[in-house]
Short mmCIF file of C-alpha atoms in Angstrom, two decimals:
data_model
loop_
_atom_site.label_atom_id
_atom_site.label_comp_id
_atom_site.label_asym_id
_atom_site.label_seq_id
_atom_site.Cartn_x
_atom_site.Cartn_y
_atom_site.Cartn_z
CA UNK A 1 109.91 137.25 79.67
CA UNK A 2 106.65 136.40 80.09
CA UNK A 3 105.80 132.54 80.64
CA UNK A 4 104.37 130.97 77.49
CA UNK A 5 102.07 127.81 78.59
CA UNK A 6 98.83 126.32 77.03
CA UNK A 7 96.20 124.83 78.45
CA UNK A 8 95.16 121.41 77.07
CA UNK A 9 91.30 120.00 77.63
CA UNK A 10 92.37 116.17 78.11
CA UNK A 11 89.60 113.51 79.56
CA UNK A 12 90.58 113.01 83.35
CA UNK A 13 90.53 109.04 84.30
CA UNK A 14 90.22 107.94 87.89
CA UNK A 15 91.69 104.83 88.76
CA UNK A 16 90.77 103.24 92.35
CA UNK A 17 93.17 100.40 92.23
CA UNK A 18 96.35 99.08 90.50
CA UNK A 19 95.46 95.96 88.56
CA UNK A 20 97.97 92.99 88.38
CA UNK A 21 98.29 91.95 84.81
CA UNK A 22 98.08 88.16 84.13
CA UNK A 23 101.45 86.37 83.75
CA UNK A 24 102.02 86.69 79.79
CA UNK A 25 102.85 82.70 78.54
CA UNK A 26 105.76 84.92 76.34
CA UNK A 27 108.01 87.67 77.26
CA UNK A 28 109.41 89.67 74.74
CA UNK A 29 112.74 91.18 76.06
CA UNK A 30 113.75 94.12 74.50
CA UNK A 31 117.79 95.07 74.75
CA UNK A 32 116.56 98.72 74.83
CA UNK A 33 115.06 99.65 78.07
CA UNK A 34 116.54 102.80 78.58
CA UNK A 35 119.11 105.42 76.63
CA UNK A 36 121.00 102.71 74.87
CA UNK A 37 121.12 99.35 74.07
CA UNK A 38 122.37 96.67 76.69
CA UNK A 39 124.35 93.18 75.70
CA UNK A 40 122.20 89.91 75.94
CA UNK A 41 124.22 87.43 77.71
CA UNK A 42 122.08 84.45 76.78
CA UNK A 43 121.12 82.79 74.02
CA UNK A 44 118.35 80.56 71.84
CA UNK A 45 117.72 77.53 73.73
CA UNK A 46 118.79 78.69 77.42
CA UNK A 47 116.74 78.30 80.33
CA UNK A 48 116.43 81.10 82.50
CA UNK A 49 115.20 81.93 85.92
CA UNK A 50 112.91 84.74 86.77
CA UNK A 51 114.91 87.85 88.14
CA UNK A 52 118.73 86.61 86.19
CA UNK A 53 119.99 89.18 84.60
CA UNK A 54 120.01 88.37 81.02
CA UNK A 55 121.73 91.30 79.40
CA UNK A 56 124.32 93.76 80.90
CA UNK A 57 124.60 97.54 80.72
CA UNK A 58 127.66 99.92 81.11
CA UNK A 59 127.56 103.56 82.54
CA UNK A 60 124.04 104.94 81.14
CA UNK A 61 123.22 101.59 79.85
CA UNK A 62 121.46 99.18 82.50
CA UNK A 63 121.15 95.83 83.18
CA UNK A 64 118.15 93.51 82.35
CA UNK A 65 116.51 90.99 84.47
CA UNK A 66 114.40 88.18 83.22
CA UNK A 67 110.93 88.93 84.13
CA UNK A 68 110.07 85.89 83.87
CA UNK A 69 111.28 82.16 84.42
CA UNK A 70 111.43 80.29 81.00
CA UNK A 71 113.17 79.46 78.00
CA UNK A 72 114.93 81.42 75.35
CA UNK A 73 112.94 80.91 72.03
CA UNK A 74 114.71 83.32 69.75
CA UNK A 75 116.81 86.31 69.55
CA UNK A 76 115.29 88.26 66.70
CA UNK A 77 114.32 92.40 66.29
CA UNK A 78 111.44 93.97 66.79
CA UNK A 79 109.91 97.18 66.87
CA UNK A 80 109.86 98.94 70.29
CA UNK A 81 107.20 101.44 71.53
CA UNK A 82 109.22 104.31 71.17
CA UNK A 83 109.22 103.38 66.91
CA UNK A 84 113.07 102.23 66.78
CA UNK A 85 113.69 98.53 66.49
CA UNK A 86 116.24 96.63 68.62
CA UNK A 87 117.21 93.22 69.18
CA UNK A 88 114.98 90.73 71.62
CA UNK A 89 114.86 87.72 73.73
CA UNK A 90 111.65 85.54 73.18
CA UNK A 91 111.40 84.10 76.67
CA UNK A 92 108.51 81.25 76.73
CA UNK A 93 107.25 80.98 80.38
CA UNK A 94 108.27 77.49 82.28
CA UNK A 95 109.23 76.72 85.42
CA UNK A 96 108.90 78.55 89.24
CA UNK A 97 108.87 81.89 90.09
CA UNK A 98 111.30 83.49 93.02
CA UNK A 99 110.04 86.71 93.32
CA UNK A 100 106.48 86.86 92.00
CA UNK A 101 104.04 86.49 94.71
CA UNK A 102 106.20 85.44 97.42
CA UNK A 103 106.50 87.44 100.34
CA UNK A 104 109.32 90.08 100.42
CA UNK A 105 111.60 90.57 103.73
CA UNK A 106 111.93 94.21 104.00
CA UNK A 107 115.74 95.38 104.23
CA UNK A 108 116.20 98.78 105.88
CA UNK A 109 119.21 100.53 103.81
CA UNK A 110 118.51 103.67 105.28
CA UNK A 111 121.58 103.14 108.06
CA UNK A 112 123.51 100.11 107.11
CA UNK A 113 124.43 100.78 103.95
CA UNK A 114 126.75 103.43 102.80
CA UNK A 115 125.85 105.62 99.59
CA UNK A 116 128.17 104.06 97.06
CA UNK A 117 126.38 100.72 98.08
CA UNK A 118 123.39 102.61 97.28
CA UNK A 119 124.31 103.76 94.25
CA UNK A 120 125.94 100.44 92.90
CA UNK A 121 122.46 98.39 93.81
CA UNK A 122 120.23 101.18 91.82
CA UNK A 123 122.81 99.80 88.88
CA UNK A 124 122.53 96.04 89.80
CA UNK A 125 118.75 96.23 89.60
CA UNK A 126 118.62 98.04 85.91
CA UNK A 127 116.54 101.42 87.69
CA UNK A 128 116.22 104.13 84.88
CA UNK A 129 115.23 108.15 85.51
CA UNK A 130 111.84 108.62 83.29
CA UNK A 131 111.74 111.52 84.64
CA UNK A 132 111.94 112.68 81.02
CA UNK A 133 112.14 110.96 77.73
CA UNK A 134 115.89 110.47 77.66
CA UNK A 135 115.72 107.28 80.13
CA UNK A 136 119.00 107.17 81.49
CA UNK A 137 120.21 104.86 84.55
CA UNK A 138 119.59 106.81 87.33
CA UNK A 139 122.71 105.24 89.01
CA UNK A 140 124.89 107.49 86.55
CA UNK A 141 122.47 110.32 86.46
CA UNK A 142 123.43 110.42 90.26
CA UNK A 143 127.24 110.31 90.18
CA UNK A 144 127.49 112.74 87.61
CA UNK A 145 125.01 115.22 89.72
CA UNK A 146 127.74 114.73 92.76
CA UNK A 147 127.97 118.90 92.80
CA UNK A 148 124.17 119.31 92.94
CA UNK A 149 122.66 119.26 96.70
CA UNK A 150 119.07 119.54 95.78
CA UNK A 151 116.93 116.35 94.31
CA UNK A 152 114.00 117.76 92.82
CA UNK A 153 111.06 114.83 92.74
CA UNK A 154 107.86 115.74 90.52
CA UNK A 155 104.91 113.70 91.76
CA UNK A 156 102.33 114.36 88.72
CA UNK A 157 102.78 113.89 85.40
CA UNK A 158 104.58 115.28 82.65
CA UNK A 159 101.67 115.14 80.16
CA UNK A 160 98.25 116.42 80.82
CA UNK A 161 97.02 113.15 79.07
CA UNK A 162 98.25 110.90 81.49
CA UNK A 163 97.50 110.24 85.42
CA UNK A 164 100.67 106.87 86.12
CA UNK A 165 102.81 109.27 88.09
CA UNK A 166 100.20 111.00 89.72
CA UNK A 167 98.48 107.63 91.08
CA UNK A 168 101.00 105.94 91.89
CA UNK A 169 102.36 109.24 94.35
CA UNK A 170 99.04 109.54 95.90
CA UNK A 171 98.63 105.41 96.11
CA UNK A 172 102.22 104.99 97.49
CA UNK A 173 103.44 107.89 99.01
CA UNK A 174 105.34 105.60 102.25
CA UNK A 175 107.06 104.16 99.30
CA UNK A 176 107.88 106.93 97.05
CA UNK A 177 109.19 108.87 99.85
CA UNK A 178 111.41 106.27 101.11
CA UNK A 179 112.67 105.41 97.71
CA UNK A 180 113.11 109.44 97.13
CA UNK A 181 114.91 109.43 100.63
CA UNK A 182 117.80 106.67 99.47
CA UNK A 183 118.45 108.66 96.62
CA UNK A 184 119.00 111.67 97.78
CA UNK A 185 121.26 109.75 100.23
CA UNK A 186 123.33 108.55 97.16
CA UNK A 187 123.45 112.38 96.11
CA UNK A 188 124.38 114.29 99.17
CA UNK A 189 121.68 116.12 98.59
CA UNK A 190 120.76 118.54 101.65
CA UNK A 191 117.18 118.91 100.43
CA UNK A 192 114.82 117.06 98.96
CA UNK A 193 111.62 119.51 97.04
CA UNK A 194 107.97 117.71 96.11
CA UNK A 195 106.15 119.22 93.62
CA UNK A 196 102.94 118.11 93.68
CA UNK A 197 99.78 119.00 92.17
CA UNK A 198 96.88 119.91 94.72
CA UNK A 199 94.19 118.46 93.28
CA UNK A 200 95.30 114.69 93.58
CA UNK A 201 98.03 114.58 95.84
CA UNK A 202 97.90 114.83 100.09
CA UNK A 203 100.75 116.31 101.53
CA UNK A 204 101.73 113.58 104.34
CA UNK A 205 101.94 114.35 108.07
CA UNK A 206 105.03 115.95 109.63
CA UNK A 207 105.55 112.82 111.64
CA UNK A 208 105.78 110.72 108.59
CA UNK A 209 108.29 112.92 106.73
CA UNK A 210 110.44 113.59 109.79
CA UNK A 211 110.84 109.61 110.64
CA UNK A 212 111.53 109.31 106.69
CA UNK A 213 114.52 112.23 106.01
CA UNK A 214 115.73 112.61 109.15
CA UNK A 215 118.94 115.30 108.84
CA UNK A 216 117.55 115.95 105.14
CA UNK A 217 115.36 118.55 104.28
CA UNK A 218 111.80 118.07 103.01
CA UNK A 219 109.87 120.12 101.29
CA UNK A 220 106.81 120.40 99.31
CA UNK A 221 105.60 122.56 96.41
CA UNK A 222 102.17 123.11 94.83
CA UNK A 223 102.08 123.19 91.12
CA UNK A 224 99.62 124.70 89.03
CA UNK A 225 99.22 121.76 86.68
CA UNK A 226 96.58 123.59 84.37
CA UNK A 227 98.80 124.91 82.27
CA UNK A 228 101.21 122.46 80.10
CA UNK A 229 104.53 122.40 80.66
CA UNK A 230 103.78 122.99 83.90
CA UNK A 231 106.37 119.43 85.01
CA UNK A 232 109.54 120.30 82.42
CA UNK A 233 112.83 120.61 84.04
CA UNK A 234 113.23 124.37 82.98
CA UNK A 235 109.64 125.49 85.09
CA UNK A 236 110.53 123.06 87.98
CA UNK A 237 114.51 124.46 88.14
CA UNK A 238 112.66 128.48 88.01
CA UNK A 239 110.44 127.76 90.95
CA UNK A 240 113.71 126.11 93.06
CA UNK A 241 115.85 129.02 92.02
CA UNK A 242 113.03 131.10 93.87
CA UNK A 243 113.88 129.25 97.31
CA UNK A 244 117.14 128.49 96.81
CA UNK A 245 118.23 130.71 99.80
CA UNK A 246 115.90 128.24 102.27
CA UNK A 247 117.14 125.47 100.60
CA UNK A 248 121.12 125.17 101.15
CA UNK A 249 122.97 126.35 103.94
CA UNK A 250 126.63 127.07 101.66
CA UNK A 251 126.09 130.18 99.60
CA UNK A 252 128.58 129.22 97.13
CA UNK A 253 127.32 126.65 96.14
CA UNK A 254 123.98 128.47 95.03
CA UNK A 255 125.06 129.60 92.14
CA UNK A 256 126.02 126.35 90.68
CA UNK A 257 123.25 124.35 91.73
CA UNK A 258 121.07 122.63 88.67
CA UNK A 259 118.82 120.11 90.99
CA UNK A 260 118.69 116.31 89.65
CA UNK A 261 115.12 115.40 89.34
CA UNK A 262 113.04 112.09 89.01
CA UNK A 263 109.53 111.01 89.00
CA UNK A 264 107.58 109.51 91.39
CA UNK A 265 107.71 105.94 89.77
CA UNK A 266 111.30 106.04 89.54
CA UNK A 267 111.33 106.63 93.90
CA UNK A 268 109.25 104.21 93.56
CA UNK A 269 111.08 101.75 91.73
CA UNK A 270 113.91 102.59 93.90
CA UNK A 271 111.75 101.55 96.83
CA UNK A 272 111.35 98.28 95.47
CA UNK A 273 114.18 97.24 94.39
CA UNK A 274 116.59 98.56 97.23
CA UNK A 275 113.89 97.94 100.07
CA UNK A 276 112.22 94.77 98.83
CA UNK A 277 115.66 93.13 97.38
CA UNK A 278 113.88 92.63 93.91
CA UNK A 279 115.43 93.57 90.41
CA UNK A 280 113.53 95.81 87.92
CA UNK A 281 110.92 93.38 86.17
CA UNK A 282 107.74 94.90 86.14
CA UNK A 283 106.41 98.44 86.02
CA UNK A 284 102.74 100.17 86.45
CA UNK A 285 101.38 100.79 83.03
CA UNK A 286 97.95 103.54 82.54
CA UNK A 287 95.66 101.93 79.57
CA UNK A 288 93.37 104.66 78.49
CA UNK A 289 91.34 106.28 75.54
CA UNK A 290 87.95 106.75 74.42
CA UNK A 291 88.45 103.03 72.40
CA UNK A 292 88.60 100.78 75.41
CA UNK A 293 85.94 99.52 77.30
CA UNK A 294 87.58 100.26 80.93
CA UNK A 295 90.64 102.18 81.71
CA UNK A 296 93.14 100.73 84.15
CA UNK A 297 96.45 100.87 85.93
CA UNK A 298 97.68 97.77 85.31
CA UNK A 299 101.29 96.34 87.05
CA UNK A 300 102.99 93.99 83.96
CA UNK A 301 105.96 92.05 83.29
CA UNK A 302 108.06 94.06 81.33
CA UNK A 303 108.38 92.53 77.99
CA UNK A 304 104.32 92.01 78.03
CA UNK A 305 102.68 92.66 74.34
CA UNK A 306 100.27 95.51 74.60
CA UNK A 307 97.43 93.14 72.97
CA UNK A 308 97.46 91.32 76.66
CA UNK A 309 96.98 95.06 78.36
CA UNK A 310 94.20 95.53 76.08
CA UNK A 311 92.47 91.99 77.20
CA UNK A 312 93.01 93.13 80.70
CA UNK A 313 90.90 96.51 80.42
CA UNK A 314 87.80 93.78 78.54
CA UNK A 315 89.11 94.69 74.97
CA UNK A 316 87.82 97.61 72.82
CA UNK A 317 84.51 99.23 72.49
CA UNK A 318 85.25 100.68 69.11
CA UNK A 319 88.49 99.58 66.80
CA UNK A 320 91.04 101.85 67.59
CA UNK A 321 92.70 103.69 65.07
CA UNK A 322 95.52 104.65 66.58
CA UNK A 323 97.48 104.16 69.51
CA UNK A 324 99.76 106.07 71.30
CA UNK A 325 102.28 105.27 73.91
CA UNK A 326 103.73 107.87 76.45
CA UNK A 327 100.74 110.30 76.08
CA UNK A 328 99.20 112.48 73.72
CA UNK A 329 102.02 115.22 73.24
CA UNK A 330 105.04 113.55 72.82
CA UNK A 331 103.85 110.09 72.40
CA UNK A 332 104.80 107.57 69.90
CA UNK A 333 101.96 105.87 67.39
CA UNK A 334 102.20 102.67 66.79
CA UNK A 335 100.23 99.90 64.80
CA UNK A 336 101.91 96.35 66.20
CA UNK A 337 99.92 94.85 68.95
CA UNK A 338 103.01 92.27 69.89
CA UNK A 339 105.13 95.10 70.63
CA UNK A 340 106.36 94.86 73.94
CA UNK A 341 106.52 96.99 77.14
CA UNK A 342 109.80 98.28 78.37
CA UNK A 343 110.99 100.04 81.13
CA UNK A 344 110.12 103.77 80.04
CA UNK A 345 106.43 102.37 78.79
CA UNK A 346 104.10 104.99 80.63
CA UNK A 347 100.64 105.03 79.08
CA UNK A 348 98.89 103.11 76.55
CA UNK A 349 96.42 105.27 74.92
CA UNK A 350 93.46 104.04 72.51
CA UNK A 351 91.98 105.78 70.17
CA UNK A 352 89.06 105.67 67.41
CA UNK A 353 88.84 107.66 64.72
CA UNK A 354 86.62 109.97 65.70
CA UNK A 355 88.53 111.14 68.59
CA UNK A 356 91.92 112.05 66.21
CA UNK A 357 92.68 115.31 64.80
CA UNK A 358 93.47 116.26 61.32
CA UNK A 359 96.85 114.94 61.01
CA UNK A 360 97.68 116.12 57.40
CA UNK A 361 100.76 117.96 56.67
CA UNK A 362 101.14 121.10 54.12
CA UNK A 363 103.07 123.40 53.16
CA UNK A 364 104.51 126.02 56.11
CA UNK A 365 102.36 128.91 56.22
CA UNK A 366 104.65 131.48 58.05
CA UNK A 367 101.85 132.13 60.90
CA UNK A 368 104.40 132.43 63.59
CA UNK A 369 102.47 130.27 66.04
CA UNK A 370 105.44 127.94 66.64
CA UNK A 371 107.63 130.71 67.66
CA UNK A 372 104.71 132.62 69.84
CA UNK A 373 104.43 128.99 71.59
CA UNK A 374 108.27 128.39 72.16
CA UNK A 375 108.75 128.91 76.01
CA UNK A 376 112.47 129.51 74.82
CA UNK A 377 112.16 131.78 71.29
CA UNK A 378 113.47 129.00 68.89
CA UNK A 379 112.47 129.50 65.79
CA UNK A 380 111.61 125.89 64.85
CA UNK A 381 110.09 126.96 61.49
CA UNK A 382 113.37 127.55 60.08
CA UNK A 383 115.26 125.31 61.47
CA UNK A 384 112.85 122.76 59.85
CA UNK A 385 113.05 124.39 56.34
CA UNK A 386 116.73 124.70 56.82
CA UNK A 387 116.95 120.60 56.98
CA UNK A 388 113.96 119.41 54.77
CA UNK A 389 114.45 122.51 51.96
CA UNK A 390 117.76 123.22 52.56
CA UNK A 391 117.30 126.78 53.25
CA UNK A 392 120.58 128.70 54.69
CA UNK A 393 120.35 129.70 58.42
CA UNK A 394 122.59 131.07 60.65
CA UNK A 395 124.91 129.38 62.73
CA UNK A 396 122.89 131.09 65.88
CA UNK A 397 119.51 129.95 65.23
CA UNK A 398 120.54 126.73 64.68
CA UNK A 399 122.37 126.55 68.20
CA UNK A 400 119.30 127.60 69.91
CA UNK A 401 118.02 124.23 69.69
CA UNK A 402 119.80 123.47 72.12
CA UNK A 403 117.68 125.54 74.20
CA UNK A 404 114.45 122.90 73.46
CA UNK A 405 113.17 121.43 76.86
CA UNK A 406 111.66 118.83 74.83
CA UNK A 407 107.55 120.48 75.44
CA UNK A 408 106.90 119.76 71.92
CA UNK A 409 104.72 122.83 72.09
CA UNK A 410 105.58 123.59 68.47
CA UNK A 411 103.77 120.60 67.06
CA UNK A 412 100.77 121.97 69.36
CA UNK A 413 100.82 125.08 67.57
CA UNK A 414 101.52 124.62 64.27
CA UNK A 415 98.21 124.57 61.72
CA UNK A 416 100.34 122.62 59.27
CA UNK A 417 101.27 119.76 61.22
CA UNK A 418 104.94 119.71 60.63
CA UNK A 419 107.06 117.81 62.89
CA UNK A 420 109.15 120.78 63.97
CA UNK A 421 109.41 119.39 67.65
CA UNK A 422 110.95 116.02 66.28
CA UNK A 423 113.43 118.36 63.82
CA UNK A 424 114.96 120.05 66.35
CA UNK A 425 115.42 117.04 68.70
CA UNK A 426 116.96 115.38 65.89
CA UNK A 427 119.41 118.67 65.22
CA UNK A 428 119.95 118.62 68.86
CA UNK A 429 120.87 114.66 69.09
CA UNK A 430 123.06 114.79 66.00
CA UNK A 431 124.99 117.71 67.84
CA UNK A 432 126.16 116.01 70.71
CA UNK A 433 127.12 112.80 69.25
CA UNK A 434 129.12 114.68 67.13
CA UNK A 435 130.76 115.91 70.17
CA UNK A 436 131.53 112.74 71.88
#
């Protein structure tokens, strides 16, 4: 079957630097930083120190760290960037820092340490896969991909819209290889594939690779990033089955092989927290869109409102009528400037009214585009009018939703604007919880 892609005309930002966001006088903690919701282990009144883990997680679930040193205001919910609400700490900012600009000793793991060590620190330090939009702890995403001898590590970015990933591979590429090498460590895995896109990324010398892997593999792919989805799990898995001979050296184990993948800001993260003995309390944010007056990649305190992101980049040029978070295909809109940044918070994106589309809904006009779109032939048109009219629909079609890889093409495609991406995820989530 021939492969369906589209090709999206997006603004490209170029970012020189990575900006180091101001220390925000209140935190607001957020419970949910990953798949599921973690369980605070503090309350209103305490006094925390910066880097104390504050909440604790459970398999997927991971820990939290106080990103800052302060006081526990109040545990109240809010509204989180991905549009659910879940509970939060108010942390008011007092006292020293331990970790925050102080120099960090650099602790080689790569031989002392043995993998389960490896595996249980990525836990300790709250790490999550954003690889893709489910967010789970990478620490569990590992020991549940113990079969799989391949880690596949994508170093641009999902969404044409946004550039984090891609910077921060090309900015840190020491780092992310380092932190890409400890995990496949932790996996066994016998190679480790790159797949990079050529116009941002430089391959790094032989030397540097070699002195990084060692016994493991390396190798690296160019992806044509033109074409969206061009970074989903199903393309990158196609173009590994294509090598899979040059990639592991037991032939039965080819056939069973599904590679586990991350991004490069989860290497990255891995990096820092494993190398630089520092839990998970900041990440690199990308503020763009036509309504600021300067784009940036900003590093923040998790638990930063966006309204201090926005003062960063000098405010806005025009008010912004909408703004998304995690990029202009899949994001989220939201209206609240207080709500926080969390661990999966990618880009912030601005924009005026102007810039938006038509974003009407009306009635399904049985063009077919949705299904001409669908990489995988799901016919999200009916499965939509199966749960919003109630129209009857076979027990097949409905299972093929569980063939989405989550491109959200459908929404792309469809004149009416129905939200037949979001249908089907929701079909597909109620699904599985039903069969835990």
């Amino acid at each position: 079957m021939r492969e369906k892609k589209e090709c999206f005309d997006f603004p490209r930002y170029e970012y020189r630097r990575l900006h180091t966001a101001c220390i925000p006088a209140t935190a607001i903690v957020s419970v949910r930083q990953g798949s599921g919701n973690s369980k605070f282990l503090i309350k209103e009144g305490d006094t925390v120190t910066e880097g104390q883990m504050i909440a604790s997680g459970y398999k997927n679930i991971v820990p939290i760290h106080a990103p800052i040193p302060g006081i526990v205001g109040e545990i109240s919910e809010r509204v989180m960037p991905d549009g659910s609400c879940a509970e939060c700490a108010v942390l008011r900012f007092e006292g020293k820092f331990h970790f925050e600009g102080k120099e960090r000793i650099y602790a080689d793991y790569r031989k002392k340490q043995g993998d389960r060590k490896l595996i249980s620190l990525m836990r300790e330090n709250g790490i999550i896969n954003t690889f893709d939009f489910e967010n789970h702890s990478l620490a569990e995403q590992i020991l549940s991909s113990a079969s799989n001898k391949i880690l596949g590590v994508r170093l641009f970015d999902f969404d044409p819209g946004c550039f984090r990933d891609g910077f921060i591979s090309s900015s840190f590429t020491a780092e992310v290889l380092e932190g890409a090498y400890l995990c496949a460590r932790a996996l066994h895995a016998e190679t480790v594939v790159f797949f990079y896109d050529g116009r941002d990324f430089v391959i790094p010398d032989k030397k540097m690779t070699e002195s990084v892997f060692d016994t493991i593999q390396c190798r690296f792919l160019k992806i044509d990033t033109k074409f969206y989805p061009s970074g989903s799990r199903r393309v990158l898995e196609k173009v590994v089955q294509k090598n899979i001979d040059s990639y592991l050296k037991n032939g039965a184990a080819k056939e069973k092989t599904h590679p586990l993948f991350i991004d490069s800001a989860t290497a990255y993260s891995v990096y820092r927290c494993l190398c630089l003995s520092t839990p998970l309390t900041d990440t690199i944010v990308e503020v763009n869109g036509p309504a600021l007056h300067e784009a940036k990649m900003i590093k923040v305190k998790i638990g930063t409102p966006i309204r201090c992101l926005l003062e960063e980049c000098g405010g806005c040029e025009k008010e912004p009528a909408k703004i998304i978070i995690n990029g202009l295909i899949k994001g989220t809109a939201v209206s609240d400037l207080d709500i926080p940044v969390t661990k999966y918070v990618k880009t912030v994106t601005l924009l005026y009214s102007d810039s938006l589309p038509d974003q009407n809904t009306s009635e399904c006009i049985h063009c077919g585009f949705c299904r001409k779109a669908c990489p995988q032939g799901i016919q999200s048109d009916l499965i939509y009018s199966h749960f919003v009219n109630k129209t009857p629909l076979s027990a097949d079609i409905l299972l093929s939703a569980h063939l989405c890889d989550n491109c959200a093409l459908c929404n792309a495609a469809c004149p009416a604007r129905l939200p037949l991406y979001q249908t089907v995820s929701t079909y597909k989530e109620k699904e599985n919880a039903a069969q835990l």
